[in-house]
Coordinates of C-alpha atoms in Angstrom, one line a residue:
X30 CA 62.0 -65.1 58.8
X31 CA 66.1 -64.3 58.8
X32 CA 65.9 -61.8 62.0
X33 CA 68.9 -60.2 62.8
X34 CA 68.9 -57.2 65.7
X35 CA 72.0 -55.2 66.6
X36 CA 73.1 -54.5 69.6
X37 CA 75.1 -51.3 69.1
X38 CA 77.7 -51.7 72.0
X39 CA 81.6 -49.4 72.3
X40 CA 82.6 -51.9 75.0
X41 CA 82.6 -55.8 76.0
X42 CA 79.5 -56.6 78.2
X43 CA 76.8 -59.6 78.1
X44 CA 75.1 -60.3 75.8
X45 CA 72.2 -62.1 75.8
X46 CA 72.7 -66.2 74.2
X47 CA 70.1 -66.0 70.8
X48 CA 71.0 -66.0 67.5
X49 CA 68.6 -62.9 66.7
X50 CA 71.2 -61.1 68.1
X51 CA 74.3 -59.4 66.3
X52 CA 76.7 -57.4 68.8
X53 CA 78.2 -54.8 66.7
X54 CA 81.3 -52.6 67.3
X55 CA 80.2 -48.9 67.3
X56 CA 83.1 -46.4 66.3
X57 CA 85.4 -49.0 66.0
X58 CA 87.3 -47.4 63.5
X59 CA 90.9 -47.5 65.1
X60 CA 89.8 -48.7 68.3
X61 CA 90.7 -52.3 69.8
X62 CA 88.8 -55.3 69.0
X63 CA 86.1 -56.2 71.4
X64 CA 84.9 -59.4 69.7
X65 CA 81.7 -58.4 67.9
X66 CA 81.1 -57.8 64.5
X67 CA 82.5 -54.4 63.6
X68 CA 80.8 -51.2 61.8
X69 CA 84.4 -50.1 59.9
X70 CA 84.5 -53.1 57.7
X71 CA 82.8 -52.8 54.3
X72 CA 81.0 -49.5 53.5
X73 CA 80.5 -47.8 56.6
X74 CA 80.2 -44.3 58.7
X75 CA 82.2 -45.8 61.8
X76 CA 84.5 -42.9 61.8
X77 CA 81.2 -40.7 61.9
X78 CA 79.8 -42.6 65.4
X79 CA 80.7 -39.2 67.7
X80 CA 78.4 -37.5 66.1
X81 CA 75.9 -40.3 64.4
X82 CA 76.1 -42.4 67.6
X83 CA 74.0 -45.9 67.2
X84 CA 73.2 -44.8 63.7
X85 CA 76.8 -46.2 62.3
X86 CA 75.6 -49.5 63.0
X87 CA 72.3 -49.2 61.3
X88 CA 74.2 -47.7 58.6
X89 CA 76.6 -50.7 58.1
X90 CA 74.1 -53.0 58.3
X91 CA 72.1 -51.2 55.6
X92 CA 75.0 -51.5 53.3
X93 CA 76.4 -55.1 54.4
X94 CA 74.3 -57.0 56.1
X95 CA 71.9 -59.7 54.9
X96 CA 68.8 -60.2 56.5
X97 CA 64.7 -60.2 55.9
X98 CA 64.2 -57.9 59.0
X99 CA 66.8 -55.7 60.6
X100 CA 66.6 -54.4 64.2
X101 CA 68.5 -51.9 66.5
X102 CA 68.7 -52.0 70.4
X103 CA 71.2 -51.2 72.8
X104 CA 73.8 -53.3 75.1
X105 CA 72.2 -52.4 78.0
X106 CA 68.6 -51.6 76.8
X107 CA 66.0 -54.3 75.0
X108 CA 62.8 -54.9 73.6
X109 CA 61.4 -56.6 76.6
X110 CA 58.3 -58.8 77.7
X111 CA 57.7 -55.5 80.6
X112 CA 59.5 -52.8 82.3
X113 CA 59.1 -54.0 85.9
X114 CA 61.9 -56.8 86.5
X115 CA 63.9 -55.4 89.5
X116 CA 67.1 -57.6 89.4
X117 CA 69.8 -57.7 86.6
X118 CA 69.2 -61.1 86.2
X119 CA 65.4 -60.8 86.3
X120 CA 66.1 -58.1 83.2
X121 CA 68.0 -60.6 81.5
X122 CA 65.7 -63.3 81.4
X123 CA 63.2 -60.3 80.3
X124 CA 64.7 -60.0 77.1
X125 CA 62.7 -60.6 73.9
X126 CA 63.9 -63.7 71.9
X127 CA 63.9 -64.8 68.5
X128 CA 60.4 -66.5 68.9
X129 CA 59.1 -63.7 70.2
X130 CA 59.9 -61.1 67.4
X131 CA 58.9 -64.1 65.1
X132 CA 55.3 -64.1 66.1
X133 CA 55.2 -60.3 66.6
X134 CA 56.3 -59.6 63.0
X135 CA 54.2 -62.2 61.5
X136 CA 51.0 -59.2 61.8
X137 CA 52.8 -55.8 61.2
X138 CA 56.0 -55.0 59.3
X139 CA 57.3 -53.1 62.0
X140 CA 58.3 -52.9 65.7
X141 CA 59.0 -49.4 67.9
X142 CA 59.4 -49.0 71.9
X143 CA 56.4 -48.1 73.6
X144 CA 56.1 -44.0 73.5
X145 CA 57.8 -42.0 75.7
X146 CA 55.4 -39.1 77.2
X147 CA 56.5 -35.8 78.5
X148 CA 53.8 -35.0 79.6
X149 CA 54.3 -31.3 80.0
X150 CA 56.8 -31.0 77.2
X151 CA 55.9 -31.5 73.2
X152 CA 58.5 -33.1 71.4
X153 CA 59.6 -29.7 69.6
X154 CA 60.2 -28.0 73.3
X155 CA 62.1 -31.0 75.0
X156 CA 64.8 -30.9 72.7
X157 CA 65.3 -27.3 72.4
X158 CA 65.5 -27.3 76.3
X159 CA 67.6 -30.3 75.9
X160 CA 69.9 -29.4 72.7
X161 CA 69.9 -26.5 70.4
X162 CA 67.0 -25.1 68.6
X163 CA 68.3 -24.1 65.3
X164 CA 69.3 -28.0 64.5
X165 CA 65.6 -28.4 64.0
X166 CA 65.1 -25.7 62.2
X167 CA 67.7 -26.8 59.8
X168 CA 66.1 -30.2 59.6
X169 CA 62.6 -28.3 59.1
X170 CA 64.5 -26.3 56.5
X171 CA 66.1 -29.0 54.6
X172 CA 62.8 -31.3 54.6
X173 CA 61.0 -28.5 52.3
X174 CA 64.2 -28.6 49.9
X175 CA 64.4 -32.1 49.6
X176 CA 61.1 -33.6 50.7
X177 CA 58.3 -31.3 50.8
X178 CA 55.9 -34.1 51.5
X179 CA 57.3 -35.2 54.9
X180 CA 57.0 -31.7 56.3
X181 CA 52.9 -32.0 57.3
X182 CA 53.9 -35.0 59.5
X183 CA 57.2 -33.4 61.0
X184 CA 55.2 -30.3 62.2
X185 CA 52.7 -33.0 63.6
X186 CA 55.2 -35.1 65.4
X187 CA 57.0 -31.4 67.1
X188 CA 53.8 -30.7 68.3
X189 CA 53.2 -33.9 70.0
X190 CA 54.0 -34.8 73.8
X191 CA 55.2 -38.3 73.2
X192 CA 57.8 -40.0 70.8
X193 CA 59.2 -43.1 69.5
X194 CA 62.8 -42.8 70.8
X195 CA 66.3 -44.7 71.3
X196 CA 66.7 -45.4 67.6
X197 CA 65.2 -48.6 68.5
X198 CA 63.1 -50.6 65.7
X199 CA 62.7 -53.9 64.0
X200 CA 61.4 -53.8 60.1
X201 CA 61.0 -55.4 57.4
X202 CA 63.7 -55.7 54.8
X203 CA 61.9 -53.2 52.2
X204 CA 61.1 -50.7 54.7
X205 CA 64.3 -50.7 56.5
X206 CA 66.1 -49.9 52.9
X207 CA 63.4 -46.9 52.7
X208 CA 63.9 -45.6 55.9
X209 CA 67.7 -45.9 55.9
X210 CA 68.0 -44.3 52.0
X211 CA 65.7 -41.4 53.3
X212 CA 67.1 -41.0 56.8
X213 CA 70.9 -41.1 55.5
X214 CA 70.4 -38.7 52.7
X215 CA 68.5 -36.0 55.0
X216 CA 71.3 -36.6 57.7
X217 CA 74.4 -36.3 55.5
X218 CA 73.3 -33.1 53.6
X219 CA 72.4 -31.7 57.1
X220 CA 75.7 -32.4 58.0
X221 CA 77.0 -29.5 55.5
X222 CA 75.4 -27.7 56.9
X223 CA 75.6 -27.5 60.3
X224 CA 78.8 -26.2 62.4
X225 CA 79.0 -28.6 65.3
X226 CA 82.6 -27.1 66.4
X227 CA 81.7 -25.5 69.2
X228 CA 79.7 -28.7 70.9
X229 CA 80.3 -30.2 73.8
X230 CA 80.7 -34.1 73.3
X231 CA 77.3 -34.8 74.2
X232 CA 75.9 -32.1 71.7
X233 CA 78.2 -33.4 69.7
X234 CA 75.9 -36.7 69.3
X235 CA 73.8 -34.1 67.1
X236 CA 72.5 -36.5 64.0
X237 CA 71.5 -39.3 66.8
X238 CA 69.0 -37.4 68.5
X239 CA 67.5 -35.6 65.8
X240 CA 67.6 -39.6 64.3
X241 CA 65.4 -40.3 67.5
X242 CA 62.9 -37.5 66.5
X243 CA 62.9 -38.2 62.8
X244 CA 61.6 -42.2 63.1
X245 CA 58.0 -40.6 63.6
X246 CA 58.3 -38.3 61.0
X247 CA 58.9 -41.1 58.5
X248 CA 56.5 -43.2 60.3
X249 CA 54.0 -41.1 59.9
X250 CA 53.9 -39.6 55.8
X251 CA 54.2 -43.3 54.8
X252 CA 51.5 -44.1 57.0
X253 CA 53.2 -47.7 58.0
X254 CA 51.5 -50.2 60.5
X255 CA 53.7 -50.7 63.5
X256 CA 53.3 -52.8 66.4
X257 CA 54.9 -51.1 70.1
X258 CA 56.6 -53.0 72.9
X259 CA 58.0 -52.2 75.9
X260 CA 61.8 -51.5 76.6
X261 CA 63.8 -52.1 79.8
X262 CA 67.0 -50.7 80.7
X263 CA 69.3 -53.4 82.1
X264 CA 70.9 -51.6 84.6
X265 CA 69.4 -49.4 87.8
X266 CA 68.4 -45.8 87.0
X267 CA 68.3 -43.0 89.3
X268 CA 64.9 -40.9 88.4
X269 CA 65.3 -38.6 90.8
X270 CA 68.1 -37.9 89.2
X271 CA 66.7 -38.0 85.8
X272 CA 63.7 -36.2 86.7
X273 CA 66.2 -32.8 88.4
X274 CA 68.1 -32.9 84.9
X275 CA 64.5 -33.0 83.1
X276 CA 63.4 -29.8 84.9
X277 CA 67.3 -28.5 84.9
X278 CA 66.7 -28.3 81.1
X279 CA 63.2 -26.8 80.9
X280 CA 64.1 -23.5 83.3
X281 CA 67.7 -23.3 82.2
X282 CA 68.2 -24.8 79.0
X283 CA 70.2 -21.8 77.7
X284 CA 72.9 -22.7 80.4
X285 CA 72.4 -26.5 80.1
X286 CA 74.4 -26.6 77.7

């Protein structure tokens, strides 16, 4: 198998020493060379990455980039063997590698992180307590003009209290060219459609996080077989922290903001 994941990285930081991995440049239209393989060359969205985010690498890859599978992580967070090292160096060596994703694609098509529960949130509330509620309803909106078929399995996935999320995946060559043609055209006619002028620059990341949402809607109308494995974040969070911002957003959304 010809494996390639990206790392989708705006600055220089290590990377881990495997040839499964491809750092690429994010936004780096107009911005200093960091040494990776940029997403401006070719046909590209890298002028796009404030509001696309990670998704201008996927995007570049889909268009230039030649490989049997196609995968999408983060500089500082990986598919990993568990969640529980403790030092950076311990996270490091956590890392999956290409031998790994070899024998875990050799049974499904497909790989996505291990879901994220809420618990007391569905996946519909979270992000209109965490972003604004009228983007899904666009997307909702859109889905019946364009794709009637996907709308069952988007009211499914709203409803439900866990998700699929980081834009993280590995698939297979045929469905990363289905996913990425369907994803790309939803994404750039919402884009007329939405007035984003008034965002903040993290609201601003719009089309990323409704990407995040929209991997399970795809998911599930084409009824693909997908293996999950875990994810680790490289470097120390505070979940106090996170967890006062989670229920900042659920009493106060409207101020949030």
């Amino acid at each position: 198998m010809n494996i390639k994941i990206l790392i989708a990285a705006h600055k220089k930081y290590w990377m881990p020493d495997d040839d499964v991995y491809l750092p690429v440049h994010v936004g780096a239209a107009g911005k200093a060379d960091l040494g990776y393989t940029r997403d401006d060359t070719g046909d590209n969205i890298s002028e796009k990455n404030p509001n696309f985010c990670e998704l201008t690498a996927l995007y570049w890859a889909w268009k230039n980039l030649d490989a049997d599978y196609v995968g999408l992580v983060h500089y500082r967070r990986y598919f990993s063997h568990t969640q529980w090292a403790m030092t950076t160096e311990a996270k490091r060596r956590n890392i999956l590698r290409g031998d790994d994703f070899q024998r875990l694609l050799q049974d499904v098509p497909i790989i996505v992180p291990g879901k994220r529960n809420y618990v007391i949130e569905t996946t519909q509330s979270q992000y209109e307590h965490a972003h604004y509620a009228d983007d899904l309803k666009k997307v909702k909106e859109l889905l019946h003009q364009q794709c009637p078929q996907y709308v069952p399995a988007f009211e499914l996935v709203m409803q439900r209290t866990w998700g699929h999320r980081f834009n993280m995946f590995v698939m297979r060559r045929d469905y990363y060219d289905a996913y990425c043609f369907w994803l790309f055209s939803l994404l750039f006619e919402l884009e007329k459609q939405l007035d984003i002028s008034q965002y903040n620059a993290y609201q601003a990341r719009v089309y990323g996080f409704l990407a995040e949402r929209l991997l399970d809607v795809w998911l599930e109308t084409n009824h693909v077989s997908y293996v999950e494995q875990r994810v680790s974040f490289l470097e120390k969070q505070n979940w106090l922290k996170k967890g006062g911002k989670f229920m900042k957003r659920k009493i106060w959304s409207g101020n949030y903001k």
